[in-house]
Coordinates of C-alpha atoms in Angstrom, one line a residue:
M12 CA 49.7 120.0 119.9
A13 CA 53.5 119.5 119.3
C14 CA 53.0 115.8 119.0
L15 CA 50.1 116.3 116.6
R16 CA 52.3 118.5 114.4
C17 CA 55.0 115.9 114.3
W18 CA 52.5 113.3 113.3
V19 CA 51.3 115.2 110.2
E20 CA 54.7 116.6 109.1
Y21 CA 56.6 115.1 106.1
E22 CA 60.4 115.6 105.7
T23 CA 62.5 115.3 102.6
A24 CA 66.3 115.1 102.3
K25 CA 68.1 118.2 101.0
T26 CA 70.2 117.4 98.0
I27 CA 73.4 119.3 97.2
V28 CA 75.0 119.0 93.8
I29 CA 78.8 119.2 94.0
R30 CA 80.5 119.9 90.7
N31 CA 83.9 118.3 91.3
K32 CA 85.6 115.9 89.0
V33 CA 87.4 114.0 91.8
V34 CA 84.3 113.6 94.1
G35 CA 82.0 112.8 91.2
S36 CA 84.5 110.2 89.8
V37 CA 84.9 108.5 93.1
F38 CA 81.1 108.4 93.6
R39 CA 80.5 106.8 90.2
L40 CA 83.3 104.4 90.8
I41 CA 81.7 103.2 94.0
Q42 CA 78.4 102.8 92.3
F43 CA 79.9 100.9 89.5
L44 CA 81.7 98.5 91.9
I45 CA 78.5 97.9 93.8
I46 CA 76.6 97.1 90.6
L47 CA 79.5 94.9 89.4
Y48 CA 79.4 93.0 92.7
V49 CA 75.6 92.5 92.6
I50 CA 75.5 91.4 88.9
G51 CA 78.9 89.6 88.7
Y52 CA 79.2 87.9 92.1
V53 CA 75.7 87.7 93.6
C54 CA 73.8 86.9 90.4
V55 CA 76.3 85.2 88.1
V56 CA 78.7 83.4 90.5
Q57 CA 76.5 82.7 93.5
K58 CA 73.2 82.6 91.6
S59 CA 71.4 84.1 94.5
Y60 CA 68.3 84.6 92.5
Q61 CA 67.7 80.8 92.7
V62 CA 66.3 78.6 95.3
N63 CA 68.6 75.6 96.0
D64 CA 68.3 72.0 97.2
S65 CA 71.0 69.4 97.9
V66 CA 71.4 66.1 96.1
I67 CA 69.9 62.9 97.4
S68 CA 71.4 59.9 95.6
T69 CA 71.9 56.2 95.5
V70 CA 74.7 54.5 93.5
T71 CA 74.8 51.1 91.9
T72 CA 78.1 49.7 90.6
K73 CA 79.1 46.7 88.4
V74 CA 82.6 45.3 87.9
K75 CA 83.4 43.4 84.7
G76 CA 86.5 41.9 83.1
T77 CA 89.0 39.1 83.4
G78 CA 92.6 38.9 84.4
F79 CA 95.5 36.4 84.1
T80 CA 98.3 35.6 86.5
N81 CA 101.2 33.2 86.6
I82 CA 102.7 33.2 90.1
S83 CA 104.6 30.6 92.1
G84 CA 102.4 28.3 94.2
L85 CA 99.4 28.9 92.1
G86 CA 100.5 28.6 88.5
A87 CA 98.6 30.0 85.5
H88 CA 95.2 31.2 86.6
V89 CA 92.4 33.2 85.0
W90 CA 90.4 35.5 87.3
D91 CA 86.9 36.6 86.6
V92 CA 84.6 39.0 88.6
A93 CA 83.6 36.2 91.0
D94 CA 87.2 35.9 92.1
Y95 CA 88.5 39.4 92.4
N96 CA 85.3 41.4 93.3
I97 CA 85.0 40.7 97.1
P98 CA 82.3 41.0 98.3
P99 CA 80.1 41.2 95.2
E100 CA 77.8 43.8 96.7
G101 CA 78.6 46.9 98.8
E102 CA 76.9 50.1 99.9
S103 CA 78.3 52.9 97.6
S104 CA 81.6 51.0 97.5
F105 CA 83.3 48.0 95.9
F106 CA 86.6 46.2 96.3
V107 CA 88.8 44.8 93.5
L108 CA 91.5 42.2 94.3
T109 CA 94.8 43.3 92.8
N110 CA 97.4 41.2 94.7
M111 CA 97.4 38.3 97.2
I112 CA 99.5 35.9 99.3
I113 CA 98.3 32.2 99.3
T114 CA 99.2 29.8 102.1
P115 CA 97.8 26.4 101.1
N116 CA 97.2 23.3 103.2
Q117 CA 97.1 24.8 106.6
M118 CA 96.2 22.5 109.5
Q119 CA 95.6 22.9 113.2
S120 CA 99.1 21.9 114.6
S121 CA 102.2 23.3 116.2
C122 CA 105.0 25.1 114.3
P123 CA 107.7 27.8 114.8
E124 CA 106.4 31.3 115.2
L125 CA 107.6 33.9 112.7
P126 CA 110.8 35.6 114.0
N127 CA 110.6 39.0 115.6
Q128 CA 112.0 40.6 118.8
S129 CA 109.4 38.9 121.0
T130 CA 109.5 35.4 119.5
I131 CA 113.2 34.7 118.9
C132 CA 114.5 32.5 121.7
M133 CA 117.6 30.6 122.8
S134 CA 116.0 27.9 125.0
D135 CA 112.7 26.8 126.4
C136 CA 113.1 29.3 129.2
D137 CA 112.5 32.2 126.8
C138 CA 109.0 30.9 125.9
T139 CA 105.9 31.0 128.1
E140 CA 103.4 28.2 127.7
G141 CA 99.9 29.6 127.1
S142 CA 100.9 33.1 126.3
S143 CA 100.0 34.9 123.1
D144 CA 101.3 38.0 121.3
V145 CA 98.7 40.4 119.8
R146 CA 101.0 40.6 116.7
G147 CA 101.6 36.8 116.7
N148 CA 99.9 33.9 115.1
G149 CA 99.0 31.5 117.9
I150 CA 99.4 30.3 121.5
Q151 CA 102.9 29.4 122.7
T152 CA 103.6 25.9 123.8
G153 CA 106.6 26.8 125.9
L154 CA 109.1 25.1 123.5
C155 CA 111.9 26.8 121.6
V156 CA 112.3 25.2 118.2
N157 CA 114.3 25.7 115.0
Y158 CA 112.7 28.2 112.6
S159 CA 115.7 27.9 110.3
E160 CA 119.3 26.7 110.5
T161 CA 120.4 29.9 112.2
V162 CA 117.2 31.2 114.0
K163 CA 115.1 29.6 116.8
T164 CA 111.6 30.9 117.7
C165 CA 108.9 29.9 120.2
E166 CA 106.6 27.2 119.1
V167 CA 102.9 28.1 118.7
L168 CA 99.6 26.2 118.3
S169 CA 98.1 27.7 115.2
W170 CA 97.1 27.0 111.6
C171 CA 100.4 25.7 110.2
P172 CA 102.4 26.5 108.1
L173 CA 102.1 30.1 109.1
E174 CA 101.6 32.9 106.5
I175 CA 104.7 34.8 105.4
D176 CA 103.7 38.2 104.0
T177 CA 107.1 39.9 103.9
D178 CA 107.6 39.5 100.1
L179 CA 104.6 40.6 98.0
P180 CA 104.4 39.4 94.4
E181 CA 104.9 42.1 91.8
R182 CA 102.4 42.3 88.9
N183 CA 102.7 43.7 85.4
I184 CA 100.1 45.4 83.2
L185 CA 99.9 44.2 79.6
P186 CA 101.0 47.1 77.3
D187 CA 98.7 46.2 74.5
V188 CA 95.5 46.6 76.5
N189 CA 93.9 49.8 75.2
S190 CA 90.6 51.3 74.2
S191 CA 90.6 49.4 70.9
Y192 CA 89.5 46.3 72.9
L193 CA 86.4 48.1 74.2
K194 CA 83.1 48.2 72.3
Q195 CA 81.5 51.0 74.4
C196 CA 82.6 54.4 75.6
E197 CA 85.4 54.7 78.1
F198 CA 85.8 57.6 80.6
N199 CA 88.2 60.3 79.3
R200 CA 88.7 63.7 80.9
I201 CA 88.8 65.3 77.5
T202 CA 86.8 63.3 75.0
D203 CA 84.2 61.4 77.2
P204 CA 84.0 63.2 80.6
H205 CA 80.5 61.9 81.3
C206 CA 81.0 58.2 80.4
P207 CA 80.4 56.0 83.5
I208 CA 82.7 53.2 82.3
F209 CA 86.2 53.4 83.9
R210 CA 89.4 51.4 83.7
L211 CA 91.1 50.8 87.1
K212 CA 94.4 52.2 85.8
D213 CA 92.8 55.4 84.5
M214 CA 91.0 56.0 87.8
V215 CA 94.2 55.6 89.8
A216 CA 96.1 57.9 87.3
E217 CA 93.4 60.5 87.7
A218 CA 94.1 60.5 91.4
E219 CA 97.8 61.1 90.5
E220 CA 98.9 57.7 91.9
D221 CA 100.9 54.9 90.3
F222 CA 98.7 51.9 89.6
Q223 CA 101.5 49.4 89.9
T224 CA 102.4 50.6 93.4
M225 CA 98.8 50.9 94.6
A226 CA 97.9 47.4 93.2
T227 CA 100.7 45.8 95.1
R228 CA 99.9 47.2 98.5
G229 CA 96.3 48.1 98.0
G230 CA 94.5 51.3 99.0
V231 CA 91.3 53.3 99.2
L232 CA 90.3 55.4 96.2
G233 CA 87.4 57.9 96.3
I234 CA 85.2 58.3 93.2
L235 CA 83.8 61.9 93.6
I236 CA 80.7 62.7 91.6
D237 CA 79.7 66.4 91.5
W238 CA 76.1 66.6 90.3
S239 CA 75.5 70.4 90.4
C240 CA 72.8 71.5 88.1
D241 CA 71.3 74.8 86.9
L242 CA 67.7 73.9 86.3
D243 CA 67.0 77.2 84.5
F244 CA 68.6 75.5 81.5
P245 CA 67.4 72.3 79.7
E246 CA 67.9 69.0 81.5
H247 CA 70.5 67.6 79.0
Y248 CA 73.0 70.2 80.4
C249 CA 72.7 68.6 83.8
G250 CA 75.4 65.9 84.0
P251 CA 77.9 64.5 86.5
K252 CA 81.5 65.6 86.8
Y253 CA 83.9 62.9 87.9
S254 CA 87.0 63.3 89.9
F255 CA 89.2 60.8 91.9
R256 CA 91.2 61.0 95.1
R257 CA 93.2 58.6 97.2
M258 CA 91.5 58.5 100.7
D259 CA 94.0 56.4 102.7
N260 CA 97.3 57.4 104.1
K261 CA 100.0 55.8 102.0
N262 CA 103.0 57.2 104.0
P263 CA 104.5 54.2 105.9
E264 CA 106.0 56.6 108.5
N265 CA 102.5 57.8 109.6
N266 CA 100.6 54.5 109.1
V267 CA 101.2 51.1 110.8
A268 CA 99.7 49.2 107.9
P269 CA 99.8 51.3 104.7
G270 CA 97.5 50.1 101.9
Y271 CA 94.4 48.0 102.1
N272 CA 94.2 44.2 102.8
F273 CA 92.3 41.5 104.6
R274 CA 92.4 37.8 105.0
F275 CA 89.9 35.0 104.2
A276 CA 90.2 31.2 104.1
K277 CA 88.7 28.3 102.2
Y278 CA 88.1 25.2 104.4
Y279 CA 88.0 21.6 103.4
K280 CA 88.7 18.1 104.8
T281 CA 91.3 15.6 103.7
T282 CA 90.6 11.9 103.1
D283 CA 91.7 11.3 106.7
D284 CA 89.0 13.6 108.0
V285 CA 91.5 16.3 108.9
E286 CA 90.3 19.9 108.6
T287 CA 92.6 22.0 106.4
R288 CA 92.4 25.4 104.9
T289 CA 93.9 27.6 102.3
L290 CA 94.6 31.1 103.7
I291 CA 94.5 34.0 101.3
K292 CA 95.7 37.5 102.2
A293 CA 94.0 39.7 99.7
Y294 CA 95.4 43.1 98.6
G295 CA 93.3 45.4 96.5
I296 CA 91.7 48.8 95.9
R297 CA 88.5 49.7 97.7
F298 CA 86.5 52.3 95.7
D299 CA 84.2 54.6 97.7
V300 CA 81.6 56.4 95.6
I301 CA 80.8 59.8 97.0
V302 CA 78.0 61.9 95.4
F303 CA 77.5 65.6 96.2
G304 CA 76.0 68.7 94.6
T305 CA 73.2 71.2 94.5
A306 CA 70.4 72.1 92.1
G307 CA 69.2 75.7 91.6
K308 CA 66.2 77.2 89.9
F309 CA 64.9 80.7 89.5
N310 CA 62.6 81.9 92.3
I311 CA 61.0 85.3 92.8
V312 CA 61.6 85.5 96.6
P313 CA 65.4 85.4 96.6
T314 CA 65.4 87.6 93.6
I315 CA 63.4 90.4 95.3
V316 CA 65.6 90.0 98.5
N317 CA 68.8 90.4 96.5
V318 CA 67.5 93.3 94.4
G319 CA 66.4 95.1 97.6
A320 CA 69.9 94.5 99.1
A321 CA 71.5 96.0 96.0
L322 CA 69.3 99.1 96.1
T323 CA 70.2 99.4 99.8
F324 CA 73.9 99.3 99.0
L325 CA 73.4 102.0 96.3
S326 CA 71.4 104.2 98.7
L327 CA 74.4 104.2 101.2
V328 CA 76.6 106.0 98.7
S329 CA 73.9 108.4 97.4
P330 CA 74.7 112.0 98.1
K331 CA 72.8 113.6 101.0

């Protein structure tokens, strides 16, 4: 019978009204903070009334423009996109050649190794025939030969003459190249933040880097595209936001080879049927395009969940 009575009973909470200014003010303040948290943070900032999905994207890039150089060994030269965009296609990335070292007319022969602690010698006894250095340029012949009038190094079998990359050519930017030369829009953080046409110098400046320094040694620059959209508003409000960041370590103390470079060669044969090549050490900026973001749209399920959570919070501070 006791169990039956418990089953059919109904209990209500006893409410006590306390007329006290301090207690009442604290109670209303707590309620106000909870409502402010739910409306301001949960609804406005976090948009928890929406259902969200992440961005799935693919990026296509195109490099255009010409450049002019006048350096020793090469002379006056006009560069188009086929010369400085290597390779022409990439997966969410592209490379722009900004500096290079050219070693022309290399042939398979023997020549003095470049001087360093392991290759400088005094006699043939200091050189080991058949050995190679991982940082060297060829296979030693066992002979100690003159590199210059004052320095001797071990002779190597390699593509000679060897590349000397200690002195990089400096480059200048023409001061009269500005937006007046362009017929279409150009990305600008203030006036055209959505324009997808960028100048190399502007992208490097947006990453708070010096273009002259980065073009000389090369580097890796990230193009970050934030495509976060609130689909409760019209579609024309949904647009990308661009930002730029240097991705590689430019500090020479923490990086064996700061910057970004690689080598490639152009092979040909002389009239004597001797294979020769022109070795090019290319310095440049590799651009990695990174797209991220989320899209949100109103949905009744998360709305009910968050409204219920808000009512639960309010019930915790209700007087009993």
